[in-house]
Amino acid sequence: MHPCVLIIFLLFLLRLQNTTTNQLVVDEGVGGGYDDGVVNKCLDKERDALLQFKGNLQDPNGSLSTWRPEDDDCCAWEGVICDDQTGHHVTGLHIPSAGLVGEISHSLVNLTYLNLLDLSSNSFHGTIPPEFGNLTNLKVLNLRDVGSCRVENLDWLSHLSLLEALEIEGISLAKANQWVNVILNLPKLSDLRLDGCELSQVMYPYSSSFLNSSSSISFLSLRNNNLTSSMYHWMFSLTSNSLHILDLSSNMLDGIPKYLGNLCSLESFHFNNNRAVVKFPDFLNNLSGCTSLTLQQLSAETSQFTGSFPDDIQNFSSLEGLYLSNNHINGTISERFWELPLQAFDVSQNHLSGAISENIGKSKASIINLSKNPLQGVPSTDHMSNQSSVTYIDLNSCKLGPHFPKWIQMLKKLNELDISNTSISDTVPPEFWNIHLSSLNLSSNNISGEVPDLSSSFFGAQMIDLSSNSFIGPIPHLPSGLQLLNLSRNKFSGGISFLCQMVDGLLKFLDLSHNTLTGQLPDCLWHFQHLTVLNLGHNSLSGRLPPSIGSLIELEALYLYKNNFFGELPLSLKNCTSLTSLNLGANKFSGNVPVWFGENLSELYVLILRSNNFFGTIPSELCQLANLQILDFSRNNLHGSIPSCLNNLTKMAQVGFLPPPNVHPYTSQWHWDLIDEVYIDHAMIEWQGDEREFFRNLGLLKSIDLSSNNLTGHIPHELTNLHELLALNLSKNALIGEIPQQLGEMKNLLALDLSRNSLSGGIPSSMSQMTSLCYLDVSYNKLSGRIPSSTQLQSFEPSRYDGNTELCGLPLPKKCPGDEESQVGKSEGDEEDIDEDWGWFCIGGGTGFVTGFWIACGALLLNRRGRRAFFNFYDSFRDWVYVKVMVFIAKLRRIANM
């Protein structure tokens, strides 16, 4: 063949191949998606439905940024799933936790091939579209935690005959009558989760026809619905031998029915956080049917179980996990109990007594938690020498001392150990430090001696807590990958240069306070970008703060109180925009108060600069700190006037219950799960003339202390708008003018100190309305006139008014013009009794505010599971109620004494 002809023929074949390929692309592009590099186009109807769904929503996080009208291929959009077998139809929509806000569009019903719809953990509102009943191919519907959505009824669910999993936690079903019947009409449903759906408010959850129905449900969760035991009637038909997991936690159940003991496939039963009293022996007895042979996990933590720890527990022959912490179970643990096939056992915070059984050495459990029980003694080394299973053991608050338990060294697989608060008064055996532990807690004992280099023996450790002991010597080299390090309240000395060796950057919590540490804070803090809490208070550290402190971008609490730091604050500190608590008090810092406090650190609720050498004026930019609750600039060299804009500190005027901000949660690995630890801010505050440490109640305190400076000018009347302020101290300044007449509107004020100024005029008559006032000092001013008549103003000692030569009237001996010679009312002895009683009441009230519910809640501070939710709501609410009750009692007492 001629060469030219051959070339022309090859070019023709190449052209033919390209034409065929292009045609294939066009033909395959109808459905959208990608298939071996060939681009497909999704259906216009389904693409338009998705765009309409997006159009109804706000998307602040840009989670749907790939959903663009100009892009034909919706199958390539984030969260959209297509299936070639259906002709490239949209078969899945998976966009959980995307930050979406708005209403759920009805347009989604046009995705008729949809078998997965997951919109969970967004912020939708309005009604769940009942048209979802047209999505007859749905197998999984997840509407968990979708905001404030509601459902009028569940009839539309009846059309979803292929539905296998339904999660609608957090959606109100209060109006969804006969919802049980609807559920029972779903023949393939195996996973049902209705947590927090207000099921207790449903008037008619079922009709009588449901009694003959049966269920295919394998996983049933009805948590957090305020259900009582009356619900067991309708729950009967939702349970069958198909049920493997049952969760009835966070309700008000006073027991369980016997039919739960006949669920012969039940493997996991959760009964946590139920608020009604239940006898534990009766509870176990009702599970004693075939369920006792299949049950592998039983969890009933933080409930109201009472009674003994029965021997019948040994009949649960398949039990692998038993979690009963924080109940009221008493008695002893049977020796045969340790022969069960347990892998995890937690009965912490109960009332179990007696000796720790020697048979614990027979246990196959890898997790053992007996903490916070009055158990005594320790197993012998011989009994524990064959214990090869245990990886985690918690004996916190048991009585193990006074000697350090040597049997611990026999636990060859031990990974995590907590023997805090166990009355040990001893040194640590040298060989103990060779154990490879990831978590170690020896806190709150009286352990002494030096700590050796742990950088190699504790390699991989995530948590070390040696706080509240008597350890001495320098801080040793430590594992670089630590997440938590607490060495506070010991006798460690020397410098803290060891921080520069911790280069992994995983540290979240560091507390070295209350030691005798010296030297400077090293300039290598850029390693710690995930650090949440840094507490170096109550040491003898010195020098300037290093510029690298600005690298702590996730820092929430910085506590440097009572050291010898000096110089101006580094400008880089303004990069720590997550700070909520900044306590630099009792140092030698100097310079102007930085304006960037107000411009950059907008999350601050605590700002303490007391007892330093700051000078200049108080910057008005501080008024931008709307979250500020504690402002303490006392004992500095500040001059100028008090900014009138301080009334913009709106948290000090905000009424109502708010979770206290002084709890800093952080996550750490502890035994079988990731859990939340908490650090609770504390601070030394001048309270009613004395310096006291606030701890649990710090987040409830609202105070301003500008005392012992050189401030001049008038007291801004705008300050009186801070109606929720509890303490105001402007003493030892050079303030002039009159006390604001509106001061009496601050009815929640407990402590007011205006002493040692040059204030003039009379005491405002409105102050007679301040019925909560427990501490008042206006001495050494230029006040004049009669002290207003009220029970509280007359109850204070005369010395609180000294140095005001023109003041008159009770409690001063100087009478005002026109006063009668004879005293009308109570006798002198009665007045002394009232003054003494009132004094003791105020002392008690102030002390109570400081200590709060420490005794009742002290144990919970050491409980590592579920503490974030508990501290952020239950404890804080109780403390808030306490403060309000204290104020109310004060008012009653004053009325009674009138």
CSV table of C-alpha atoms in Angstrom, one decimal, residues 286-621:
chain,number,residue,atom,x,y,z
A,286,ASN,CA,-37.5,-9.1,87.2
A,287,LEU,CA,-34.7,-9.9,84.7
A,288,SER,CA,-34.2,-13.4,86.0
A,289,GLY,CA,-35.9,-15.3,83.1
A,290,CYS,CA,-34.1,-16.2,79.9
A,291,THR,CA,-32.8,-12.6,79.8
A,292,SER,CA,-30.3,-13.5,82.6
A,293,LEU,CA,-28.7,-16.1,80.2
A,294,THR,CA,-28.2,-13.7,77.3
A,295,LEU,CA,-27.6,-10.3,78.9
A,296,GLN,CA,-24.1,-9.1,78.3
A,297,GLN,CA,-24.2,-5.4,79.2
A,298,LEU,CA,-26.2,-3.9,82.1
A,299,SER,CA,-25.8,-0.2,82.7
A,300,ALA,CA,-27.7,1.7,85.4
A,301,GLU,CA,-25.4,4.5,86.4
A,302,THR,CA,-26.5,7.6,88.3
A,303,SER,CA,-29.9,6.2,89.2
A,304,GLN,CA,-31.7,5.7,92.5
A,305,PHE,CA,-30.9,2.0,93.2
A,306,THR,CA,-31.1,1.0,96.8
A,307,GLY,CA,-30.8,-2.2,98.7
A,308,SER,CA,-28.1,-4.8,98.9
A,309,PHE,CA,-25.8,-6.2,96.2
A,310,PRO,CA,-27.5,-9.6,95.9
A,311,ASP,CA,-25.9,-12.9,95.3
A,312,ASP,CA,-28.4,-13.5,92.5
A,313,ILE,CA,-26.1,-11.4,90.2
A,314,GLN,CA,-24.0,-14.6,89.7
A,315,ASN,CA,-27.0,-16.1,87.8
A,316,PHE,CA,-26.3,-13.7,84.9
A,317,SER,CA,-23.9,-16.1,83.4
A,318,SER,CA,-23.2,-14.1,80.2
A,319,LEU,CA,-22.7,-10.8,81.8
A,320,GLU,CA,-19.6,-9.1,80.5
A,321,GLY,CA,-20.2,-5.5,81.5
A,322,LEU,CA,-21.9,-4.2,84.7
A,323,TYR,CA,-22.1,-0.4,85.3
A,324,LEU,CA,-23.8,0.7,88.5
A,325,SER,CA,-21.8,3.8,89.5
A,326,ASN,CA,-23.4,6.6,91.6
A,327,ASN,CA,-26.3,4.7,93.2
A,328,HIS,CA,-27.1,3.8,96.8
A,329,ILE,CA,-26.4,0.1,96.8
A,330,ASN,CA,-25.0,-1.3,100.0
A,331,GLY,CA,-23.7,-4.6,101.5
A,332,THR,CA,-20.8,-6.6,100.3
A,333,ILE,CA,-19.8,-8.2,97.0
A,334,SER,CA,-20.1,-11.9,96.9
A,335,GLU,CA,-16.9,-13.8,96.4
A,336,ARG,CA,-18.6,-15.9,93.7
A,337,PHE,CA,-19.3,-12.7,91.8
A,338,TRP,CA,-15.7,-12.6,90.6
A,339,GLU,CA,-16.2,-15.9,88.8
A,340,LEU,CA,-18.5,-14.2,86.2
A,341,PRO,CA,-17.1,-13.7,82.7
A,342,LEU,CA,-17.0,-9.9,83.4
A,343,GLN,CA,-14.8,-7.8,81.2
A,344,ALA,CA,-15.9,-4.5,82.8
A,345,PHE,CA,-17.2,-3.8,86.3
A,346,ASP,CA,-18.1,-0.4,87.7
A,347,VAL,CA,-19.9,0.0,91.0
A,348,SER,CA,-18.2,3.3,92.0
A,349,GLN,CA,-19.9,5.8,94.3
A,350,ASN,CA,-22.2,3.4,96.2
A,351,HIS,CA,-22.2,2.3,99.8
A,352,LEU,CA,-20.5,-1.1,99.4
A,353,SER,CA,-18.5,-2.0,102.5
A,354,GLY,CA,-16.2,-4.7,103.8
A,355,ALA,CA,-12.8,-5.8,102.6
A,356,ILE,CA,-11.8,-5.9,98.9
A,357,SER,CA,-12.1,-9.6,98.2
A,358,GLU,CA,-9.1,-11.7,97.7
A,359,ASN,CA,-11.1,-13.4,94.9
A,360,ILE,CA,-10.7,-10.3,92.8
A,361,GLY,CA,-7.6,-12.1,91.7
A,362,LYS,CA,-9.8,-14.7,90.0
A,363,SER,CA,-11.6,-12.1,87.9
A,364,LYS,CA,-11.2,-12.0,84.1
A,365,ALA,CA,-12.3,-8.4,84.0
A,366,SER,CA,-10.1,-5.9,82.2
A,367,ILE,CA,-11.9,-2.9,83.8
A,368,ILE,CA,-12.5,-2.8,87.5
A,369,ASN,CA,-13.9,0.4,89.2
A,370,LEU,CA,-14.7,0.1,92.9
A,371,SER,CA,-14.0,3.8,93.6
A,372,LYS,CA,-15.8,6.0,96.2
A,373,ASN,CA,-17.0,3.1,98.3
A,374,PRO,CA,-16.0,2.5,101.9
A,375,LEU,CA,-14.1,-0.7,101.0
A,376,GLN,CA,-11.0,-1.4,102.9
A,377,GLY,CA,-7.8,-3.4,102.6
A,378,VAL,CA,-6.0,-4.6,99.5
A,379,PRO,CA,-5.6,-8.0,97.9
A,380,SER,CA,-2.4,-9.8,98.7
A,381,THR,CA,0.4,-9.9,96.1
A,382,ASP,CA,0.0,-13.7,95.9
A,383,HIS,CA,-3.7,-13.4,94.9
A,384,MET,CA,-3.0,-10.8,92.3
A,385,SER,CA,0.1,-12.4,90.8
A,386,ASN,CA,-2.0,-14.5,88.3
A,387,GLN,CA,-4.2,-11.6,87.4
A,388,SER,CA,-3.4,-11.1,83.7
A,389,SER,CA,-6.6,-9.5,82.4
A,390,VAL,CA,-7.0,-6.2,84.1
A,391,THR,CA,-6.0,-3.2,82.1
A,392,TYR,CA,-7.9,-0.5,84.1
A,393,ILE,CA,-8.5,-0.3,87.9
A,394,ASP,CA,-10.0,2.5,89.9
A,395,LEU,CA,-10.0,2.3,93.7
A,396,ASN,CA,-10.4,6.0,94.2
A,397,SER,CA,-11.5,6.9,97.8
A,398,CYS,CA,-11.2,3.3,99.0
A,399,LYS,CA,-9.0,2.8,102.1
A,400,LEU,CA,-5.8,1.2,100.8
A,401,GLY,CA,-3.2,3.0,103.0
A,402,PRO,CA,-1.1,3.7,104.8
A,403,HIS,CA,1.4,1.7,102.7
A,404,PHE,CA,1.7,1.9,98.9
A,405,PRO,CA,0.0,-1.3,97.5
A,406,LYS,CA,2.7,-3.5,96.0
A,407,TRP,CA,0.3,-5.9,94.3
A,408,ILE,CA,-0.2,-3.3,91.6
A,409,GLN,CA,3.2,-4.4,90.1
A,410,MET,CA,1.7,-7.8,89.5
A,411,LEU,CA,-0.8,-6.5,87.0
A,412,LYS,CA,1.2,-7.1,83.9
A,413,LYS,CA,-1.3,-5.6,81.5
A,414,LEU,CA,-2.3,-2.7,83.6
A,415,ASN,CA,-2.7,0.4,81.5
A,416,GLU,CA,-4.7,2.9,83.6
A,417,LEU,CA,-4.6,3.3,87.4
A,418,ASP,CA,-6.5,5.5,89.8
A,419,ILE,CA,-5.7,5.1,93.6
A,420,SER,CA,-6.4,8.8,94.5
A,421,ASN,CA,-7.6,9.7,98.0
A,422,THR,CA,-6.9,6.3,99.4
A,423,SER,CA,-5.1,7.3,102.6
A,424,ILE,CA,-1.6,6.3,101.4
A,425,SER,CA,1.2,7.9,103.4
A,426,ASP,CA,4.3,6.4,102.0
A,427,THR,CA,6.9,6.6,99.3
A,428,VAL,CA,6.5,5.0,95.9
A,429,PRO,CA,8.5,1.9,95.4
A,430,PRO,CA,11.1,2.6,92.7
A,431,GLU,CA,10.0,-0.4,90.6
A,432,PHE,CA,6.5,1.1,90.3
A,433,TRP,CA,7.7,3.8,88.0
A,434,ASN,CA,8.8,1.2,85.5
A,435,ILE,CA,5.1,0.2,84.8
A,436,HIS,CA,4.0,1.3,81.4
A,437,LEU,CA,0.8,3.3,82.1
A,438,SER,CA,-1.2,5.6,79.9
A,439,SER,CA,-3.1,7.1,82.8
A,440,LEU,CA,-2.0,7.5,86.4
A,441,ASN,CA,-3.8,9.2,89.2
A,442,LEU,CA,-2.2,9.2,92.7
A,443,SER,CA,-3.7,12.6,93.8
A,444,SER,CA,-5.0,13.5,97.3
A,445,ASN,CA,-2.8,11.2,99.3
A,446,ASN,CA,0.3,12.0,101.4
A,447,ILE,CA,2.9,10.4,99.1
A,448,SER,CA,6.4,11.7,99.4
A,449,GLY,CA,9.8,11.4,97.8
A,450,GLU,CA,11.1,12.4,94.4
A,451,VAL,CA,9.7,11.5,91.0
A,452,PRO,CA,12.2,9.9,88.6
A,453,ASP,CA,12.5,10.5,84.9
A,454,LEU,CA,9.3,9.3,83.3
A,455,SER,CA,10.0,10.1,79.7
A,456,SER,CA,10.8,6.5,78.8
A,457,SER,CA,9.0,4.4,81.3
A,458,PHE,CA,5.7,6.3,80.8
A,459,PHE,CA,6.2,6.7,77.1
A,460,GLY,CA,2.8,7.1,75.5
A,461,ALA,CA,1.1,8.3,78.7
A,462,GLN,CA,-1.8,10.7,78.3
A,463,MET,CA,-2.7,11.6,81.8
A,464,ILE,CA,-0.6,12.0,85.0
A,465,ASP,CA,-2.2,13.5,88.2
A,466,LEU,CA,0.1,13.6,91.3
A,467,SER,CA,-1.6,16.6,92.8
A,468,SER,CA,-2.2,17.2,96.5
A,469,ASN,CA,0.7,15.1,97.8
A,470,SER,CA,4.1,15.8,99.3
A,471,PHE,CA,6.4,15.1,96.4
A,472,ILE,CA,9.7,17.0,96.5
A,473,GLY,CA,12.6,17.8,94.2
A,474,PRO,CA,12.6,19.1,90.6
A,475,ILE,CA,9.9,18.2,88.1
A,476,PRO,CA,11.4,15.3,86.1
A,477,HIS,CA,11.4,14.8,82.3
A,478,LEU,CA,7.9,13.6,81.3
A,479,PRO,CA,6.3,11.9,78.3
A,480,SER,CA,6.1,14.3,75.4
A,481,GLY,CA,2.6,13.1,74.4
A,482,LEU,CA,0.8,14.0,77.7
A,483,GLN,CA,-2.7,15.5,77.4
A,484,LEU,CA,-3.2,16.2,81.1
A,485,LEU,CA,-0.5,17.0,83.7
A,486,ASN,CA,-1.5,18.0,87.3
A,487,LEU,CA,1.4,18.4,89.8
A,488,SER,CA,-0.3,21.1,91.9
A,489,ARG,CA,-0.2,21.3,95.7
A,490,ASN,CA,3.1,19.5,96.2
A,491,LYS,CA,6.6,20.6,97.1
A,492,PHE,CA,8.2,20.6,93.7
A,493,SER,CA,11.0,23.1,93.3
A,494,GLY,CA,13.3,24.3,90.6
A,495,GLY,CA,12.4,25.5,87.1
A,496,ILE,CA,10.0,24.5,84.5
A,497,SER,CA,12.3,24.1,81.5
A,498,PHE,CA,11.0,20.6,81.1
A,499,LEU,CA,8.1,22.1,79.0
A,500,CYS,CA,10.5,22.6,76.1
A,501,GLN,CA,10.9,18.8,75.8
A,502,MET,CA,7.2,18.3,75.4
A,503,VAL,CA,7.2,18.8,71.7
A,504,ASP,CA,4.2,16.7,70.6
A,505,GLY,CA,1.8,19.5,71.2
A,506,LEU,CA,-1.0,17.3,72.7
A,507,LEU,CA,-1.2,18.9,76.1
A,508,LYS,CA,-4.6,20.3,77.0
A,509,PHE,CA,-4.4,20.8,80.8
A,510,LEU,CA,-1.3,21.9,82.8
A,511,ASP,CA,-1.6,22.7,86.5
A,512,LEU,CA,1.7,23.3,88.4
A,513,SER,CA,0.2,25.7,91.0
A,514,HIS,CA,0.9,25.7,94.8
A,515,ASN,CA,4.5,24.6,94.6
A,516,THR,CA,7.8,26.4,95.2
A,517,LEU,CA,8.8,26.6,91.5
A,518,THR,CA,11.3,29.3,90.5
A,519,GLY,CA,12.8,30.8,87.3
A,520,GLN,CA,11.2,32.0,84.2
A,521,LEU,CA,8.4,30.8,82.0
A,522,PRO,CA,10.4,29.4,79.0
A,523,ASP,CA,9.8,30.8,75.6
A,524,CYS,CA,8.9,27.5,73.9
A,525,LEU,CA,5.1,27.6,74.3
A,526,TRP,CA,4.4,27.4,70.6
A,527,HIS,CA,4.3,23.6,71.1
A,528,PHE,CA,1.0,23.9,73.1
A,529,GLN,CA,-1.6,25.2,70.6
A,530,HIS,CA,-4.2,22.9,72.1
A,531,LEU,CA,-3.7,23.9,75.7
A,532,THR,CA,-7.0,24.8,77.3
A,533,VAL,CA,-5.9,25.5,81.0
A,534,LEU,CA,-2.6,26.8,82.2
A,535,ASN,CA,-2.3,27.3,86.0
A,536,LEU,CA,1.1,28.4,87.4
A,537,GLY,CA,-0.3,30.3,90.4
A,538,HIS,CA,1.1,30.3,93.9
A,539,ASN,CA,4.8,29.8,93.0
A,540,SER,CA,7.9,32.0,92.9
A,541,LEU,CA,8.2,32.2,89.1
A,542,SER,CA,9.7,35.5,87.8
A,543,GLY,CA,10.7,37.3,84.6
A,544,ARG,CA,8.6,38.7,81.7
A,545,LEU,CA,6.0,36.6,80.0
A,546,PRO,CA,7.5,35.2,76.8
A,547,PRO,CA,6.2,36.2,73.4
A,548,SER,CA,5.4,32.6,72.6
A,549,ILE,CA,2.5,32.8,75.1
A,550,GLY,CA,0.5,34.2,72.1
A,551,SER,CA,0.7,30.7,70.5
A,552,LEU,CA,-1.8,29.3,73.0
A,553,ILE,CA,-4.7,30.0,70.7
A,554,GLU,CA,-7.1,27.6,72.4
A,555,LEU,CA,-6.3,28.7,75.9
A,556,GLU,CA,-9.4,29.4,78.0
A,557,ALA,CA,-8.0,29.9,81.5
A,558,LEU,CA,-4.7,31.5,82.3
A,559,TYR,CA,-3.9,31.6,86.1
A,560,LEU,CA,-0.6,33.2,87.1
A,561,TYR,CA,-1.8,34.6,90.5
A,562,LYS,CA,0.9,35.2,93.2
A,563,ASN,CA,4.2,34.9,91.4
A,564,ASN,CA,6.9,37.5,90.7
A,565,PHE,CA,6.3,38.1,87.0
A,566,PHE,CA,7.1,41.7,86.0
A,567,GLY,CA,7.1,44.0,83.0
A,568,GLU,CA,4.5,44.9,80.4
A,569,LEU,CA,2.2,42.2,79.0
A,570,PRO,CA,3.4,40.9,75.7
A,571,LEU,CA,1.3,42.1,72.7
A,572,SER,CA,1.1,38.5,71.5
A,573,LEU,CA,-1.2,37.7,74.4
A,574,LYS,CA,-4.0,39.3,72.4
A,575,ASN,CA,-3.9,36.3,70.0
A,576,CYS,CA,-5.4,34.1,72.8
A,577,THR,CA,-8.9,35.0,71.8
A,578,SER,CA,-10.5,32.0,73.5
A,579,LEU,CA,-9.6,33.2,76.9
A,580,THR,CA,-12.5,33.3,79.3
A,581,SER,CA,-10.6,33.6,82.6
A,582,LEU,CA,-7.5,35.8,82.9
A,583,ASN,CA,-6.0,36.0,86.4
A,584,LEU,CA,-2.7,37.9,86.6
A,585,GLY,CA,-3.1,39.2,90.2
A,586,ALA,CA,-0.4,39.5,92.9
A,587,ASN,CA,2.6,39.9,90.5
A,588,LYS,CA,4.7,42.9,89.5
A,589,PHE,CA,3.3,43.6,86.1
A,590,SER,CA,3.4,47.2,84.9
A,591,GLY,CA,2.4,49.5,82.1
A,592,ASN,CA,-1.0,50.7,80.9
A,593,VAL,CA,-4.0,48.4,81.0
A,594,PRO,CA,-4.0,47.1,77.4
A,595,VAL,CA,-6.9,48.4,75.3
A,596,TRP,CA,-6.8,45.0,73.4
A,597,PHE,CA,-8.3,43.4,76.4
A,598,GLY,CA,-11.6,44.8,75.2
A,599,GLU,CA,-10.9,44.6,71.5
A,600,ASN,CA,-9.6,41.0,71.2
A,601,LEU,CA,-10.5,39.0,74.3
A,602,SER,CA,-14.3,39.3,73.9
A,603,GLU,CA,-15.0,36.0,75.7
A,604,LEU,CA,-13.6,37.1,79.1
A,605,TYR,CA,-15.8,36.7,82.1
A,606,VAL,CA,-13.0,37.0,84.6
A,607,LEU,CA,-10.3,39.8,84.4
A,608,ILE,CA,-8.1,40.1,87.5
A,609,LEU,CA,-5.1,42.4,87.6
A,610,ARG,CA,-5.2,43.2,91.3
A,611,SER,CA,-2.0,43.8,93.3
A,612,ASN,CA,0.3,44.8,90.4
A,613,ASN,CA,1.9,48.1,89.2
A,614,PHE,CA,-0.4,49.0,86.4
A,615,PHE,CA,-0.8,52.7,85.8
A,616,GLY,CA,-2.7,55.0,83.5
A,617,THR,CA,-6.4,55.2,83.1
A,618,ILE,CA,-9.0,52.5,82.7
A,619,PRO,CA,-9.6,52.1,79.0
A,620,SER,CA,-13.1,52.5,77.8
A,621,GLU,CA,-12.5,49.6,75.4
